[in-house]
Short mmCIF file of C-alpha atoms and ligand atoms in Angstrom, two decimals:
data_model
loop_
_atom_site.label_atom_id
_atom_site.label_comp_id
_atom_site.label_asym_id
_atom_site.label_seq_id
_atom_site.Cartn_x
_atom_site.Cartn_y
_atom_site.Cartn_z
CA UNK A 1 39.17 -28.23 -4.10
CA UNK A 2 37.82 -25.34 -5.65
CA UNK A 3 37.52 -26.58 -9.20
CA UNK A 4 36.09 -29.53 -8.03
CA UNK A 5 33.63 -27.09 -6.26
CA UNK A 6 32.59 -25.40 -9.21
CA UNK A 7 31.93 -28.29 -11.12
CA UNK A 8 29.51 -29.63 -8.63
CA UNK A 9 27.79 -26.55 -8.32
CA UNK A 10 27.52 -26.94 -12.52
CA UNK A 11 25.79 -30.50 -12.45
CA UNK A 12 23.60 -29.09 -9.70
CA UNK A 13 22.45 -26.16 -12.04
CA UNK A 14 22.56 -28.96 -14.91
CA UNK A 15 20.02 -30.84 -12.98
CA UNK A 16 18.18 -28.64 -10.63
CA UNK A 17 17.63 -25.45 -11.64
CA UNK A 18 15.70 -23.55 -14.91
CA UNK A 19 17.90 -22.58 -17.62
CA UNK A 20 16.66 -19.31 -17.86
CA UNK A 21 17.73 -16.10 -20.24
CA UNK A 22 16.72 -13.06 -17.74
CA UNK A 23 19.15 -14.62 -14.96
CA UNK A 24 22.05 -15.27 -17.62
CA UNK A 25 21.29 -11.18 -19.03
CA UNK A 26 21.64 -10.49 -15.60
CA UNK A 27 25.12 -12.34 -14.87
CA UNK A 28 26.12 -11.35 -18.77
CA UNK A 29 25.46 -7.42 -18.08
CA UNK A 30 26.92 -7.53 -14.84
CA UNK A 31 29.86 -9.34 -16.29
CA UNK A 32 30.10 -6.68 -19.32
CA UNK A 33 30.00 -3.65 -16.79
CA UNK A 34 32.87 -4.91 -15.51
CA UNK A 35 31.79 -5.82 -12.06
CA UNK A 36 32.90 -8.69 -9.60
CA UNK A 37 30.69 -11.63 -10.15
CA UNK A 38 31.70 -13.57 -6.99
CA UNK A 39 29.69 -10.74 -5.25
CA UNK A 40 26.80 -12.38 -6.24
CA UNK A 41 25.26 -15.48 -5.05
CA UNK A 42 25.48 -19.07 -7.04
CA UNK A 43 22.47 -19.92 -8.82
CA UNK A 44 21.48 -23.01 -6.50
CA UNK A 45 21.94 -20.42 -3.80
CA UNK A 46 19.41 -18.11 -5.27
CA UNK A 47 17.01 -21.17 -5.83
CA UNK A 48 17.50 -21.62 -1.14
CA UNK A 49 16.30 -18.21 -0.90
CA UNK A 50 13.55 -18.44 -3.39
CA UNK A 51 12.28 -21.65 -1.59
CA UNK A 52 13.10 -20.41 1.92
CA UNK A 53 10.25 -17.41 0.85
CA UNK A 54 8.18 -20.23 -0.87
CA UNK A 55 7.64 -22.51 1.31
CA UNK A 56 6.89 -19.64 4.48
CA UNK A 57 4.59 -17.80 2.02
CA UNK A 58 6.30 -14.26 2.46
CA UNK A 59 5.05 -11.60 0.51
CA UNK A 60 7.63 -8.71 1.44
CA UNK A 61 11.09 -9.00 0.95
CA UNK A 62 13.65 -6.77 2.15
CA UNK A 63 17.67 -7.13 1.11
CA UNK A 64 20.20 -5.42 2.41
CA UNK A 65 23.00 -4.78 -0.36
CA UNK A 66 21.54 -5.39 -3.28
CA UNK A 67 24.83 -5.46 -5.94
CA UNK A 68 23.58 -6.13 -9.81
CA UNK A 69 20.42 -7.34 -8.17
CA UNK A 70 21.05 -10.94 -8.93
CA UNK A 71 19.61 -12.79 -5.99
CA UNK A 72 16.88 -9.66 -6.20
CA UNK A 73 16.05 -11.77 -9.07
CA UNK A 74 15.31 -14.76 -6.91
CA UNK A 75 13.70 -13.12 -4.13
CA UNK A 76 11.39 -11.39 -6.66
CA UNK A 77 10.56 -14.16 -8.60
CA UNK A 78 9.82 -16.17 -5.45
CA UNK A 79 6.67 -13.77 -4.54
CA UNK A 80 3.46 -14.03 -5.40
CA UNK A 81 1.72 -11.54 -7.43
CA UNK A 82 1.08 -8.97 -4.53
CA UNK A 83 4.78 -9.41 -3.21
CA UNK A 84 6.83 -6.60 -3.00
CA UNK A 85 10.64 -6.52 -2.58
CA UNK A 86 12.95 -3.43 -1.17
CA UNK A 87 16.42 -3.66 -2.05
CA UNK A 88 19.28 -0.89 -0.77
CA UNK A 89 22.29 -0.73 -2.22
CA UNK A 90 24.86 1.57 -0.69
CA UNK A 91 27.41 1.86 -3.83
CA UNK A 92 26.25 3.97 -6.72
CA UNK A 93 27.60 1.70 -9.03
CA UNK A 94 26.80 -1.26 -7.90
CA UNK A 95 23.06 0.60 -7.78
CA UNK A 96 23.35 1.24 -11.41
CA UNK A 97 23.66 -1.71 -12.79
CA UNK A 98 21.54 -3.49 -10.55
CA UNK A 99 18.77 -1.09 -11.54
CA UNK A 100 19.54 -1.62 -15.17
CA UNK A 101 19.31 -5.36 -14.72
CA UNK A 102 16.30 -5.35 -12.52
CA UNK A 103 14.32 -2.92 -15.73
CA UNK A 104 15.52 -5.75 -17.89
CA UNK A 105 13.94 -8.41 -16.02
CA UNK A 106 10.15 -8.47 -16.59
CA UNK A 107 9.36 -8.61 -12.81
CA UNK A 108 6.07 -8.93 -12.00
CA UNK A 109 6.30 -7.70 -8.38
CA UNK A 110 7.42 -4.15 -7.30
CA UNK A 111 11.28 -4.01 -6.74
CA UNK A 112 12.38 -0.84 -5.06
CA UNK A 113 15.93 0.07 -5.58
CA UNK A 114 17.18 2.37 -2.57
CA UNK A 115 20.75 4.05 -2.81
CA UNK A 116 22.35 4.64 0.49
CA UNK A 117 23.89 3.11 3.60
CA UNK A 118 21.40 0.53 4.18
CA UNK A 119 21.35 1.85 8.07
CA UNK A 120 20.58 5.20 6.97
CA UNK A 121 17.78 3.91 4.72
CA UNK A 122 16.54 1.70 7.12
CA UNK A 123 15.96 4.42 9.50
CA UNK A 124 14.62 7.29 7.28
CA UNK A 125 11.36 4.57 6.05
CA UNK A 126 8.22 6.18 6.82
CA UNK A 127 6.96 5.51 10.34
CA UNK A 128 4.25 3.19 8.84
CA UNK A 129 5.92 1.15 6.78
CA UNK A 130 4.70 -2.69 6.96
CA UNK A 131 7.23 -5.19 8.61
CA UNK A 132 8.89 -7.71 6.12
CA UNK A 133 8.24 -11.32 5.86
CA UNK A 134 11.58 -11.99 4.68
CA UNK A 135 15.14 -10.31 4.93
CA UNK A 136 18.09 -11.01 3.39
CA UNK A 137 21.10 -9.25 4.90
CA UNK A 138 24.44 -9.14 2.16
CA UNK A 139 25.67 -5.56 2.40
CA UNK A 140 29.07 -4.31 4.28
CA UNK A 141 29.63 -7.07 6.70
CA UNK A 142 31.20 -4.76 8.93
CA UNK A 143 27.64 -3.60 9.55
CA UNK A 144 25.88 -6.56 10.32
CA UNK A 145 25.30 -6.21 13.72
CA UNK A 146 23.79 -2.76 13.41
CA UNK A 147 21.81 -4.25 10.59
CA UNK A 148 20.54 -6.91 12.40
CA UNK A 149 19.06 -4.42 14.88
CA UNK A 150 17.36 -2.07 12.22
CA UNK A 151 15.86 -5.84 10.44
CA UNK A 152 14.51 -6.67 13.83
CA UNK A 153 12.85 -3.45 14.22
CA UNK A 154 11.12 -3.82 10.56
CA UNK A 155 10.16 -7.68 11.40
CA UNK A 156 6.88 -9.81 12.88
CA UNK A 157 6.62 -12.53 14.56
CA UNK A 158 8.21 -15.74 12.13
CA UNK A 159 10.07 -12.82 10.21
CA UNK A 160 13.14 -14.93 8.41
CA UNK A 161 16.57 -13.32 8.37
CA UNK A 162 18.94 -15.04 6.14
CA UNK A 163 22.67 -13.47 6.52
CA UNK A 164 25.00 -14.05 3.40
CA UNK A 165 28.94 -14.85 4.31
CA UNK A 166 29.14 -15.41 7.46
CA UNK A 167 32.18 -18.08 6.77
CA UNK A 168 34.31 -16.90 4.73
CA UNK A 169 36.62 -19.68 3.95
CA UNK A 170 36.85 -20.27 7.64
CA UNK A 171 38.49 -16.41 8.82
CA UNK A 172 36.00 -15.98 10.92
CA UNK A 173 37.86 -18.34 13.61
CA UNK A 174 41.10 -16.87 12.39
CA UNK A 175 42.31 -14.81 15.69
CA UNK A 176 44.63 -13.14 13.32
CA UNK A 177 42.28 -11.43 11.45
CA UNK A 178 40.85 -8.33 12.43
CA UNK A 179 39.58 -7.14 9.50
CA UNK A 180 36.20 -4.87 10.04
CA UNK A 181 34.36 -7.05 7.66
CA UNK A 182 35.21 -10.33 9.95
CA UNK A 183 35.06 -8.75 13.16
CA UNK A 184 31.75 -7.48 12.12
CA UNK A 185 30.45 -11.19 11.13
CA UNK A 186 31.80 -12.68 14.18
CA UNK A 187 29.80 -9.54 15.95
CA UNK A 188 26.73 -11.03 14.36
CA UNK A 189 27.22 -14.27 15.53
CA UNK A 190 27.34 -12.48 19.42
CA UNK A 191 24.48 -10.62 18.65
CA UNK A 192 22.34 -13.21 17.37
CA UNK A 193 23.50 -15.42 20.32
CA UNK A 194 20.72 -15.48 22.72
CA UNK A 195 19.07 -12.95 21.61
CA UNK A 196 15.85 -12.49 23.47
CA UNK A 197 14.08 -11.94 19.79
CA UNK A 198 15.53 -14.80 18.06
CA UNK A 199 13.11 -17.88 17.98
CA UNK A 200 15.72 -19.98 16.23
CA UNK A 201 19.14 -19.49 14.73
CA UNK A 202 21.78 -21.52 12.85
CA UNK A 203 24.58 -20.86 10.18
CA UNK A 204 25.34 -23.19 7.44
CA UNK A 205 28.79 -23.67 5.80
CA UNK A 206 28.35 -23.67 1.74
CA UNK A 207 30.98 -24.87 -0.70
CA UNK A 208 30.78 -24.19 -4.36
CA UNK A 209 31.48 -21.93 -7.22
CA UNK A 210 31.70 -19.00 -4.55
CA UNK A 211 34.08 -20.81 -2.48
CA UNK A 212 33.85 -21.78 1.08
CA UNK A 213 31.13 -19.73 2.82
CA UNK A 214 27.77 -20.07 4.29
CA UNK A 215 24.06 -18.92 4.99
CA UNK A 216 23.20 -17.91 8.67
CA UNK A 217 19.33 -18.43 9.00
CA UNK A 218 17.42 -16.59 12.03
CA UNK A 219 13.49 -17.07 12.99
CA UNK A 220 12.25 -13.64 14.92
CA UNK A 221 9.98 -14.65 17.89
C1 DHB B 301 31.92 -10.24 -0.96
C2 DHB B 301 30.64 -9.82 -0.61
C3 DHB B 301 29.58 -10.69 -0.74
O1 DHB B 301 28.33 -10.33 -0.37
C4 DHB B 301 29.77 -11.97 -1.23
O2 DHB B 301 28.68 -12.77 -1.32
C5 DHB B 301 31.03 -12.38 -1.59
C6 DHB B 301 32.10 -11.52 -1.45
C7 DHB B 301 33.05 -9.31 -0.81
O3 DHB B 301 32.82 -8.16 -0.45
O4 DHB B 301 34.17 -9.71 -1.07
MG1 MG B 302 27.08 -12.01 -0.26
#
């Protein structure tokens, strides 16, 4: 199925979404630094985010593992121009090139690049610091639950979290795998369950050129 996958998700970006030279740098430098694309989201997964923020009028952005900064791209270019995005990345590396790609990206809005555990980050911002409007959680998914706690504490009432993988071809209803990244997904899932500052939640199986995996989308009350 997977080529068959792929190729859908290529008339979709045929169609759908702006050829554009900035988001093929991006993929091109990220590619040439030798780093593992399928980290990133698809394009017509960058273009949900970017119309998630759009159409609720968000103006900061926080992301929680940040890679080569592609779906930074989105997020950023979703804003208007007094948007501001915060993106934490917690491998160097990763961090480097994703800085590198955001400087070659004509922006328009602020994007902060943060290097460290996004937990520790999270809990050294300044006292004051604004809530965001929108959060997009894709770092170590054996951390979401504790990062669904820290985005909670930085949200507002009609916050948006968006959680990246939270399928994974189907493992997380594999009782044979106990792998930290999957038990910490399926800890998400508990966490967001009833959660007394949840409005609304729902996950979202995706199939494409990333394979089989899906969006969960959360409304803070
Ligand atoms: C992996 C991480 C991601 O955030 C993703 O979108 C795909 C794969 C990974 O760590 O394998
Ligand atoms: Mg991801």
């Amino acid at each position: 199925m997977q080529q068959q996958w792929s190729e859908i998700d290529t008339y979709i970006e045929s169609h759908l979404l702006p050829q554009d030279p900035i988001l093929s740098q991006t993929v091109q430098n990220t590619h040439d630094k030798g780093l593992a694309e399928h980290l990133a989201v698809a394009p017509n997964q960058g273009m949900l985010l970017q119309m998630l923020i759009q159409m609720n009028h968000c103006k900061r952005v926080l992301e929680l593992g940040t890679f080569a900064a592609y779906s930074t791209m989105w997020l950023a270019r979703a804003l208007p121009a007094d948007g501001y995005v915060l993106t934490i990345e917690g491998r160097e590396a990763h961090a480097l090139v994703g800085q590198e790609n955001i400087n070659n990206a004509k922006l328009t809005v602020p994007v902060e690049l943060k290097i460290g555990r996004a937990a520790d980050v999270l809990r050294e911002l300044p006292a004051d610091t604004a809530p965001f409007d929108f959060i997009f959680i894709d770092a170590d998914k054996q951390s979401y639950p504790e990062y669904i706690d820290l985005c909670l504490e930085h949200s507002h009432s009609g916050t948006i979290i968006v959680l990246d993988n939270v399928i994974r071809a189907g493992d997380i209803i594999d009782p044979a795998n106990h792998k930290p990244s999957i038990e910490g997904i399926r800890a998400a899932y508990n966490k967001l369950q009833n959660h007394p500052q949840i409005l609304s939640c729902t996950a979202l199986q995706t199939v494409g050129c990333k394979g089989h995996d899906g969006f969960a989308i959360a409304i803070v009350k």
